[in-house]
Protein backbone atom coordinates (compact mmCIF):
# COMPACT_ATOMS: atom_id res chain seq x y z
CA UNK A 1 0.00 0.00 0.00
CA UNK A 2 1.23 3.43 -0.95
CA UNK A 3 0.67 6.36 1.38
CA UNK A 4 -0.05 9.66 -0.34
CA UNK A 5 0.97 12.68 1.70
CA UNK A 6 -0.24 16.12 0.61
CA UNK A 7 2.22 18.91 1.35
CA UNK A 8 1.08 22.49 1.29
CA UNK A 9 1.61 25.91 2.81
CA UNK A 10 1.41 29.55 1.83
CA UNK A 11 3.81 31.55 -0.30
CA UNK A 12 7.28 31.55 1.34
CA UNK A 13 6.13 29.41 4.26
CA UNK A 14 8.89 26.87 3.59
CA UNK A 15 7.12 24.24 1.52
CA UNK A 16 9.99 23.91 -0.98
CA UNK A 17 12.44 23.49 1.88
CA UNK A 18 10.44 20.49 3.15
CA UNK A 19 9.89 19.15 -0.34
CA UNK A 20 13.65 19.14 -0.99
CA UNK A 21 14.14 17.22 2.24
CA UNK A 22 11.77 14.47 1.09
CA UNK A 23 13.61 14.32 -2.25
CA UNK A 24 16.92 13.98 -0.43
CA UNK A 25 15.47 10.90 1.28
CA UNK A 26 14.62 9.41 -2.15
CA UNK A 27 10.92 9.80 -1.56
CA UNK A 28 9.05 10.53 -4.79
CA UNK A 29 7.67 14.06 -4.85
CA UNK A 30 5.04 15.16 -7.35
CA UNK A 31 5.43 18.91 -7.80
CA UNK A 32 2.16 20.51 -8.90
CA UNK A 33 3.95 23.59 -10.21
CA UNK A 34 5.96 21.40 -12.59
CA UNK A 35 2.81 19.50 -13.58
CA UNK A 36 1.10 22.82 -14.36
CA UNK A 37 3.85 23.54 -16.88
CA UNK A 38 3.89 20.01 -18.31
CA UNK A 39 0.20 20.03 -19.20
CA UNK A 40 0.61 22.96 -21.62
CA UNK A 41 3.70 21.72 -23.42
CA UNK A 42 3.43 21.26 -27.20
CA UNK A 43 1.50 18.15 -28.30
CA UNK A 44 -0.48 17.83 -25.09
CA UNK A 45 -4.25 17.58 -24.88
CA UNK A 46 -4.02 20.58 -22.56
CA UNK A 47 -2.40 22.87 -25.12
CA UNK A 48 -4.63 21.51 -27.90
CA UNK A 49 -7.74 22.43 -25.90
CA UNK A 50 -6.40 25.90 -25.16
CA UNK A 51 -5.73 26.47 -28.87
CA UNK A 52 -9.24 25.22 -29.69
CA UNK A 53 -10.70 27.75 -27.23
CA UNK A 54 -8.43 30.73 -27.69
CA UNK A 55 -7.11 30.33 -31.22
CA UNK A 56 -3.66 29.86 -32.76
CA UNK A 57 -2.79 33.39 -31.71
CA UNK A 58 -1.89 32.16 -28.22
CA UNK A 59 1.00 30.14 -29.72
CA UNK A 60 4.53 31.38 -30.25
CA UNK A 61 6.16 30.68 -33.61
CA UNK A 62 7.96 27.70 -32.05
CA UNK A 63 4.63 26.09 -31.11
CA UNK A 64 4.92 26.82 -27.41
CA UNK A 65 2.29 28.58 -25.35
CA UNK A 66 2.52 32.37 -25.43
CA UNK A 67 1.81 32.94 -21.74
CA UNK A 68 1.90 36.69 -22.06
CA UNK A 69 -0.73 36.70 -24.76
CA UNK A 70 -2.92 34.22 -22.93
CA UNK A 71 -2.49 36.23 -19.73
CA UNK A 72 -3.69 39.42 -21.41
CA UNK A 73 -6.73 37.64 -22.87
CA UNK A 74 -7.90 36.17 -19.57
CA UNK A 75 -7.06 39.35 -17.66
CA UNK A 76 -9.78 41.16 -19.58
CA UNK A 77 -12.37 38.39 -19.72
CA UNK A 78 -13.60 36.56 -16.63
CA UNK A 79 -15.51 33.94 -18.63
CA UNK A 80 -12.37 33.04 -20.58
CA UNK A 81 -10.42 32.94 -17.33
CA UNK A 82 -12.89 30.40 -15.97
CA UNK A 83 -12.71 28.34 -19.16
CA UNK A 84 -8.93 28.24 -18.93
CA UNK A 85 -9.08 27.26 -15.27
CA UNK A 86 -11.50 24.45 -16.04
CA UNK A 87 -9.21 23.08 -18.77
CA UNK A 88 -6.06 23.40 -16.69
CA UNK A 89 -7.39 22.02 -13.42
CA UNK A 90 -8.74 18.92 -15.18
CA UNK A 91 -5.46 18.31 -17.01
CA UNK A 92 -3.41 18.89 -13.87
CA UNK A 93 -5.55 16.51 -11.81
CA UNK A 94 -5.28 13.81 -14.47
CA UNK A 95 -1.51 14.22 -14.81
CA UNK A 96 -1.11 14.01 -11.02
CA UNK A 97 -3.23 10.87 -10.88
CA UNK A 98 -1.10 9.29 -13.63
CA UNK A 99 2.05 10.04 -11.65
CA UNK A 100 0.53 8.63 -8.47
CA UNK A 101 -0.43 5.46 -10.34
CA UNK A 102 3.11 5.18 -11.72
CA UNK A 103 4.75 5.40 -8.29
CA UNK A 104 2.15 3.00 -6.86
CA UNK A 105 3.05 0.49 -9.54
CA UNK A 106 6.69 0.89 -8.47
CA UNK A 107 5.54 -0.02 -4.95
CA UNK A 108 6.66 3.25 -3.40
CA UNK A 109 5.60 3.17 0.26
CA UNK A 110 5.26 6.95 0.35
CA UNK A 111 4.53 9.61 -2.27
CA UNK A 112 4.53 13.32 -1.50
CA UNK A 113 2.19 15.58 -3.43
CA UNK A 114 3.63 19.08 -3.20
CA UNK A 115 0.79 21.43 -4.09
CA UNK A 116 0.26 25.06 -3.10
CA UNK A 117 -3.49 25.01 -3.88
CA UNK A 118 -4.19 21.72 -2.10
CA UNK A 119 -7.30 22.84 -0.23
CA UNK A 120 -8.49 25.21 -2.96
CA UNK A 121 -8.38 22.30 -5.45
CA UNK A 122 -9.94 19.81 -2.99
CA UNK A 123 -6.88 17.56 -3.15
CA UNK A 124 -7.34 16.92 0.56
CA UNK A 125 -10.00 14.44 -0.57
CA UNK A 126 -7.44 12.54 -2.65
CA UNK A 127 -4.52 12.28 -0.22
CA UNK A 128 -4.21 10.15 2.91
CA UNK A 129 -3.23 13.13 5.05
CA UNK A 130 -2.16 16.74 4.74
CA UNK A 131 1.01 18.31 6.09
CA UNK A 132 0.95 22.10 6.32
CA UNK A 133 4.15 24.07 6.57
CA UNK A 134 3.24 26.94 8.87
CA UNK A 135 4.80 30.23 9.89
CA UNK A 136 3.18 33.28 11.49
CA UNK A 137 2.22 35.95 8.96
CA UNK A 138 4.98 38.32 10.10
CA UNK A 139 7.64 35.70 9.40
CA UNK A 140 6.01 34.80 6.09
CA UNK A 141 6.04 38.46 5.07
CA UNK A 142 9.65 38.93 6.09
CA UNK A 143 10.88 35.80 4.26
CA UNK A 144 8.87 36.60 1.15
CA UNK A 145 10.28 40.14 0.96
CA UNK A 146 13.77 38.77 1.41
CA UNK A 147 13.44 35.88 -1.06
CA UNK A 148 11.68 37.74 -3.88
CA UNK A 149 13.05 41.24 -3.27
CA UNK A 150 9.57 42.67 -2.77
CA UNK A 151 8.52 45.71 -0.79
CA UNK A 152 6.10 45.20 2.09
CA UNK A 153 3.04 46.34 0.16
CA UNK A 154 3.59 43.97 -2.78
CA UNK A 155 4.51 41.07 -0.52
CA UNK A 156 1.36 41.60 1.55
CA UNK A 157 -0.75 41.69 -1.61
CA UNK A 158 0.56 38.29 -2.62
CA UNK A 159 0.02 36.81 0.81
CA UNK A 160 -3.51 38.22 1.09
CA UNK A 161 -4.51 36.96 -2.36
CA UNK A 162 -4.16 33.39 -1.03
CA UNK A 163 -6.19 31.38 1.46
CA UNK A 164 -4.71 32.28 4.84
CA UNK A 165 -2.08 30.05 6.38
CA UNK A 166 -4.06 30.06 9.63
CA UNK A 167 -7.05 28.54 7.82
CA UNK A 168 -4.79 25.90 6.26
CA UNK A 169 -3.24 25.19 9.65
CA UNK A 170 -6.68 24.59 11.14
CA UNK A 171 -7.47 22.03 8.44
CA UNK A 172 -4.09 20.25 8.57
CA UNK A 173 -3.51 16.72 9.81
CA UNK A 174 0.14 17.51 10.54
CA UNK A 175 1.48 21.00 11.21
CA UNK A 176 5.16 21.67 10.67
CA UNK A 177 6.20 24.82 12.51
CA UNK A 178 8.77 26.52 10.31
CA UNK A 179 9.21 29.61 12.48
CA UNK A 180 12.49 28.36 13.94
CA UNK A 181 15.63 27.27 12.15
CA UNK A 182 15.55 25.07 9.04
CA UNK A 183 17.23 22.38 11.11
CA UNK A 184 14.37 22.46 13.64
CA UNK A 185 11.86 22.23 10.82
CA UNK A 186 13.52 19.26 9.17
CA UNK A 187 13.69 17.52 12.53
CA UNK A 188 9.89 17.68 12.74
CA UNK A 189 9.57 16.25 9.24
CA UNK A 190 12.08 13.53 10.02
CA UNK A 191 10.07 12.72 13.13
CA UNK A 192 6.93 12.35 11.02
CA UNK A 193 8.87 10.01 8.72
CA UNK A 194 10.06 7.91 11.63
CA UNK A 195 6.50 7.43 12.82
CA UNK A 196 5.27 6.82 9.32
CA UNK A 197 7.55 3.87 8.59
P1 LIG B 1 7.75 28.16 -0.23
O1 LIG B 1 8.20 26.99 -1.03
O2 LIG B 1 6.67 27.80 0.77
O3 LIG B 1 7.36 29.36 -1.06
P2 LIG B 1 10.54 28.38 0.63
O4 LIG B 1 10.89 27.02 1.05
O5 LIG B 1 11.06 28.89 -0.69
O6 LIG B 1 8.95 28.64 0.71
O7 LIG B 1 10.99 29.39 1.80
C1 LIG B 1 10.83 30.79 1.66
C2 LIG B 1 12.14 31.49 1.96
O8 LIG B 1 12.43 31.41 3.33
C3 LIG B 1 13.33 30.91 1.22
O9 LIG B 1 14.21 31.93 0.88
C4 LIG B 1 13.94 29.97 2.27
O10 LIG B 1 15.32 29.80 2.07
C5 LIG B 1 13.65 30.71 3.54
N1 LIG B 1 13.40 29.82 4.69
C6 LIG B 1 12.64 28.71 4.70
N2 LIG B 1 12.62 28.16 5.92
C7 LIG B 1 13.37 28.96 6.71
C8 LIG B 1 13.74 28.93 8.10
N3 LIG B 1 13.30 27.99 8.91
N4 LIG B 1 14.54 29.91 8.55
C9 LIG B 1 14.98 30.90 7.74
N5 LIG B 1 14.69 30.98 6.43
C10 LIG B 1 13.89 30.03 5.91
Tab-separated table of C-alpha atoms and ligand atoms in Angstrom:
chain	number	residue	atom	x	y	z
A	1	UNK	CA	0.000	0.000	0.000
A	2	UNK	CA	1.232	3.426	-0.949
A	3	UNK	CA	0.675	6.355	1.380
A	4	UNK	CA	-0.049	9.657	-0.338
A	5	UNK	CA	0.972	12.681	1.695
A	6	UNK	CA	-0.242	16.118	0.609
A	7	UNK	CA	2.218	18.905	1.352
A	8	UNK	CA	1.084	22.488	1.286
A	9	UNK	CA	1.608	25.906	2.807
A	10	UNK	CA	1.412	29.548	1.829
A	11	UNK	CA	3.808	31.552	-0.301
A	12	UNK	CA	7.277	31.552	1.336
A	13	UNK	CA	6.130	29.407	4.263
A	14	UNK	CA	8.893	26.870	3.593
A	15	UNK	CA	7.122	24.244	1.515
A	16	UNK	CA	9.993	23.909	-0.976
A	17	UNK	CA	12.439	23.487	1.877
A	18	UNK	CA	10.445	20.492	3.148
A	19	UNK	CA	9.886	19.146	-0.341
A	20	UNK	CA	13.655	19.144	-0.990
A	21	UNK	CA	14.143	17.218	2.241
A	22	UNK	CA	11.773	14.466	1.091
A	23	UNK	CA	13.607	14.315	-2.248
A	24	UNK	CA	16.923	13.984	-0.434
A	25	UNK	CA	15.471	10.901	1.277
A	26	UNK	CA	14.621	9.415	-2.152
A	27	UNK	CA	10.918	9.800	-1.558
A	28	UNK	CA	9.052	10.526	-4.790
A	29	UNK	CA	7.665	14.060	-4.847
A	30	UNK	CA	5.040	15.161	-7.355
A	31	UNK	CA	5.430	18.907	-7.800
A	32	UNK	CA	2.158	20.507	-8.901
A	33	UNK	CA	3.949	23.590	-10.213
A	34	UNK	CA	5.964	21.402	-12.590
A	35	UNK	CA	2.808	19.499	-13.579
A	36	UNK	CA	1.101	22.821	-14.364
A	37	UNK	CA	3.852	23.542	-16.882
A	38	UNK	CA	3.891	20.015	-18.312
A	39	UNK	CA	0.200	20.033	-19.201
A	40	UNK	CA	0.606	22.956	-21.617
A	41	UNK	CA	3.700	21.717	-23.417
A	42	UNK	CA	3.429	21.260	-27.200
A	43	UNK	CA	1.501	18.155	-28.297
A	44	UNK	CA	-0.478	17.825	-25.087
A	45	UNK	CA	-4.254	17.580	-24.880
A	46	UNK	CA	-4.023	20.581	-22.559
A	47	UNK	CA	-2.399	22.870	-25.120
A	48	UNK	CA	-4.634	21.515	-27.903
A	49	UNK	CA	-7.741	22.426	-25.898
A	50	UNK	CA	-6.397	25.895	-25.163
A	51	UNK	CA	-5.735	26.465	-28.865
A	52	UNK	CA	-9.244	25.217	-29.687
A	53	UNK	CA	-10.702	27.749	-27.228
A	54	UNK	CA	-8.433	30.728	-27.689
A	55	UNK	CA	-7.110	30.330	-31.218
A	56	UNK	CA	-3.663	29.858	-32.757
A	57	UNK	CA	-2.789	33.387	-31.714
A	58	UNK	CA	-1.889	32.159	-28.225
A	59	UNK	CA	0.997	30.139	-29.719
A	60	UNK	CA	4.527	31.379	-30.249
A	61	UNK	CA	6.157	30.680	-33.606
A	62	UNK	CA	7.963	27.697	-32.055
A	63	UNK	CA	4.627	26.089	-31.107
A	64	UNK	CA	4.924	26.825	-27.408
A	65	UNK	CA	2.293	28.583	-25.348
A	66	UNK	CA	2.524	32.370	-25.426
A	67	UNK	CA	1.814	32.945	-21.738
A	68	UNK	CA	1.903	36.693	-22.057
A	69	UNK	CA	-0.729	36.702	-24.764
A	70	UNK	CA	-2.924	34.219	-22.925
A	71	UNK	CA	-2.488	36.232	-19.735
A	72	UNK	CA	-3.688	39.422	-21.410
A	73	UNK	CA	-6.734	37.638	-22.869
A	74	UNK	CA	-7.899	36.173	-19.567
A	75	UNK	CA	-7.055	39.349	-17.661
A	76	UNK	CA	-9.781	41.161	-19.577
A	77	UNK	CA	-12.373	38.394	-19.718
A	78	UNK	CA	-13.602	36.558	-16.635
A	79	UNK	CA	-15.505	33.936	-18.628
A	80	UNK	CA	-12.373	33.044	-20.579
A	81	UNK	CA	-10.421	32.937	-17.331
A	82	UNK	CA	-12.888	30.404	-15.970
A	83	UNK	CA	-12.707	28.337	-19.161
A	84	UNK	CA	-8.935	28.241	-18.932
A	85	UNK	CA	-9.078	27.261	-15.268
A	86	UNK	CA	-11.495	24.447	-16.044
A	87	UNK	CA	-9.209	23.077	-18.768
A	88	UNK	CA	-6.058	23.403	-16.687
A	89	UNK	CA	-7.390	22.017	-13.424
A	90	UNK	CA	-8.739	18.921	-15.177
A	91	UNK	CA	-5.461	18.309	-17.009
A	92	UNK	CA	-3.406	18.891	-13.874
A	93	UNK	CA	-5.551	16.515	-11.815
A	94	UNK	CA	-5.280	13.812	-14.474
A	95	UNK	CA	-1.511	14.224	-14.806
A	96	UNK	CA	-1.107	14.013	-11.021
A	97	UNK	CA	-3.231	10.870	-10.880
A	98	UNK	CA	-1.099	9.294	-13.625
A	99	UNK	CA	2.054	10.045	-11.650
A	100	UNK	CA	0.529	8.630	-8.468
A	101	UNK	CA	-0.427	5.457	-10.341
A	102	UNK	CA	3.109	5.177	-11.717
A	103	UNK	CA	4.747	5.399	-8.287
A	104	UNK	CA	2.146	3.004	-6.859
A	105	UNK	CA	3.050	0.494	-9.543
A	106	UNK	CA	6.692	0.889	-8.475
A	107	UNK	CA	5.540	-0.022	-4.951
A	108	UNK	CA	6.661	3.254	-3.398
A	109	UNK	CA	5.600	3.165	0.260
A	110	UNK	CA	5.258	6.946	0.353
A	111	UNK	CA	4.534	9.605	-2.271
A	112	UNK	CA	4.529	13.321	-1.498
A	113	UNK	CA	2.188	15.579	-3.435
A	114	UNK	CA	3.628	19.081	-3.199
A	115	UNK	CA	0.792	21.433	-4.094
A	116	UNK	CA	0.257	25.059	-3.104
A	117	UNK	CA	-3.494	25.010	-3.876
A	118	UNK	CA	-4.189	21.716	-2.099
A	119	UNK	CA	-7.304	22.845	-0.233
A	120	UNK	CA	-8.485	25.212	-2.956
A	121	UNK	CA	-8.378	22.305	-5.449
A	122	UNK	CA	-9.939	19.810	-2.995
A	123	UNK	CA	-6.881	17.558	-3.152
A	124	UNK	CA	-7.343	16.919	0.558
A	125	UNK	CA	-10.001	14.436	-0.567
A	126	UNK	CA	-7.444	12.537	-2.654
A	127	UNK	CA	-4.519	12.279	-0.219
A	128	UNK	CA	-4.208	10.151	2.914
A	129	UNK	CA	-3.231	13.126	5.050
A	130	UNK	CA	-2.158	16.737	4.738
A	131	UNK	CA	1.015	18.312	6.090
A	132	UNK	CA	0.948	22.102	6.318
A	133	UNK	CA	4.151	24.073	6.568
A	134	UNK	CA	3.245	26.944	8.867
A	135	UNK	CA	4.804	30.234	9.894
A	136	UNK	CA	3.180	33.278	11.489
A	137	UNK	CA	2.216	35.953	8.963
A	138	UNK	CA	4.976	38.318	10.104
A	139	UNK	CA	7.641	35.703	9.405
A	140	UNK	CA	6.014	34.802	6.095
A	141	UNK	CA	6.042	38.460	5.065
A	142	UNK	CA	9.650	38.934	6.087
A	143	UNK	CA	10.877	35.801	4.257
A	144	UNK	CA	8.868	36.597	1.148
A	145	UNK	CA	10.282	40.137	0.961
A	146	UNK	CA	13.772	38.766	1.414
A	147	UNK	CA	13.435	35.885	-1.064
A	148	UNK	CA	11.677	37.745	-3.882
A	149	UNK	CA	13.054	41.240	-3.271
A	150	UNK	CA	9.566	42.674	-2.769
A	151	UNK	CA	8.516	45.706	-0.792
A	152	UNK	CA	6.099	45.204	2.090
A	153	UNK	CA	3.037	46.339	0.157
A	154	UNK	CA	3.586	43.975	-2.781
A	155	UNK	CA	4.512	41.071	-0.522
A	156	UNK	CA	1.358	41.602	1.553
A	157	UNK	CA	-0.753	41.691	-1.613
A	158	UNK	CA	0.565	38.291	-2.622
A	159	UNK	CA	0.021	36.811	0.811
A	160	UNK	CA	-3.507	38.223	1.090
A	161	UNK	CA	-4.515	36.955	-2.358
A	162	UNK	CA	-4.159	33.387	-1.026
A	163	UNK	CA	-6.190	31.378	1.464
A	164	UNK	CA	-4.710	32.283	4.843
A	165	UNK	CA	-2.081	30.049	6.384
A	166	UNK	CA	-4.064	30.058	9.634
A	167	UNK	CA	-7.047	28.537	7.823
A	168	UNK	CA	-4.791	25.898	6.263
A	169	UNK	CA	-3.236	25.186	9.647
A	170	UNK	CA	-6.680	24.594	11.135
A	171	UNK	CA	-7.469	22.032	8.444
A	172	UNK	CA	-4.091	20.254	8.569
A	173	UNK	CA	-3.505	16.715	9.812
A	174	UNK	CA	0.141	17.509	10.540
A	175	UNK	CA	1.480	20.998	11.208
A	176	UNK	CA	5.162	21.668	10.670
A	177	UNK	CA	6.200	24.816	12.506
A	178	UNK	CA	8.771	26.519	10.310
A	179	UNK	CA	9.206	29.611	12.476
A	180	UNK	CA	12.489	28.362	13.941
A	181	UNK	CA	15.635	27.271	12.148
A	182	UNK	CA	15.553	25.074	9.042
A	183	UNK	CA	17.227	22.380	11.109
A	184	UNK	CA	14.375	22.460	13.641
A	185	UNK	CA	11.864	22.233	10.822
A	186	UNK	CA	13.518	19.259	9.168
A	187	UNK	CA	13.686	17.520	12.534
A	188	UNK	CA	9.886	17.679	12.743
A	189	UNK	CA	9.570	16.253	9.238
A	190	UNK	CA	12.076	13.527	10.020
A	191	UNK	CA	10.075	12.721	13.126
A	192	UNK	CA	6.930	12.353	11.017
A	193	UNK	CA	8.872	10.009	8.715
A	194	UNK	CA	10.061	7.906	11.628
A	195	UNK	CA	6.504	7.428	12.822
A	196	UNK	CA	5.271	6.819	9.316
A	197	UNK	CA	7.546	3.871	8.592
B	1	LIG	P1	7.750	28.157	-0.227
B	1	LIG	O1	8.203	26.992	-1.026
B	1	LIG	O2	6.668	27.798	0.767
B	1	LIG	O3	7.357	29.362	-1.055
B	1	LIG	P2	10.537	28.385	0.632
B	1	LIG	O4	10.890	27.022	1.052
B	1	LIG	O5	11.056	28.888	-0.685
B	1	LIG	O6	8.950	28.643	0.713
B	1	LIG	O7	10.991	29.393	1.797
B	1	LIG	C1	10.829	30.794	1.659
B	1	LIG	C2	12.142	31.493	1.957
B	1	LIG	O8	12.426	31.411	3.333
B	1	LIG	C3	13.334	30.905	1.217
B	1	LIG	O9	14.214	31.932	0.877
B	1	LIG	C4	13.937	29.965	2.268
B	1	LIG	O10	15.318	29.804	2.068
B	1	LIG	C5	13.647	30.708	3.545
B	1	LIG	N1	13.397	29.817	4.686
B	1	LIG	C6	12.640	28.705	4.697
B	1	LIG	N2	12.619	28.162	5.916
B	1	LIG	C7	13.370	28.957	6.709
B	1	LIG	C8	13.745	28.934	8.103
B	1	LIG	N3	13.304	27.991	8.913
B	1	LIG	N4	14.545	29.907	8.550
B	1	LIG	C9	14.984	30.897	7.738
B	1	LIG	N5	14.691	30.978	6.427
B	1	LIG	C10	13.886	30.027	5.910
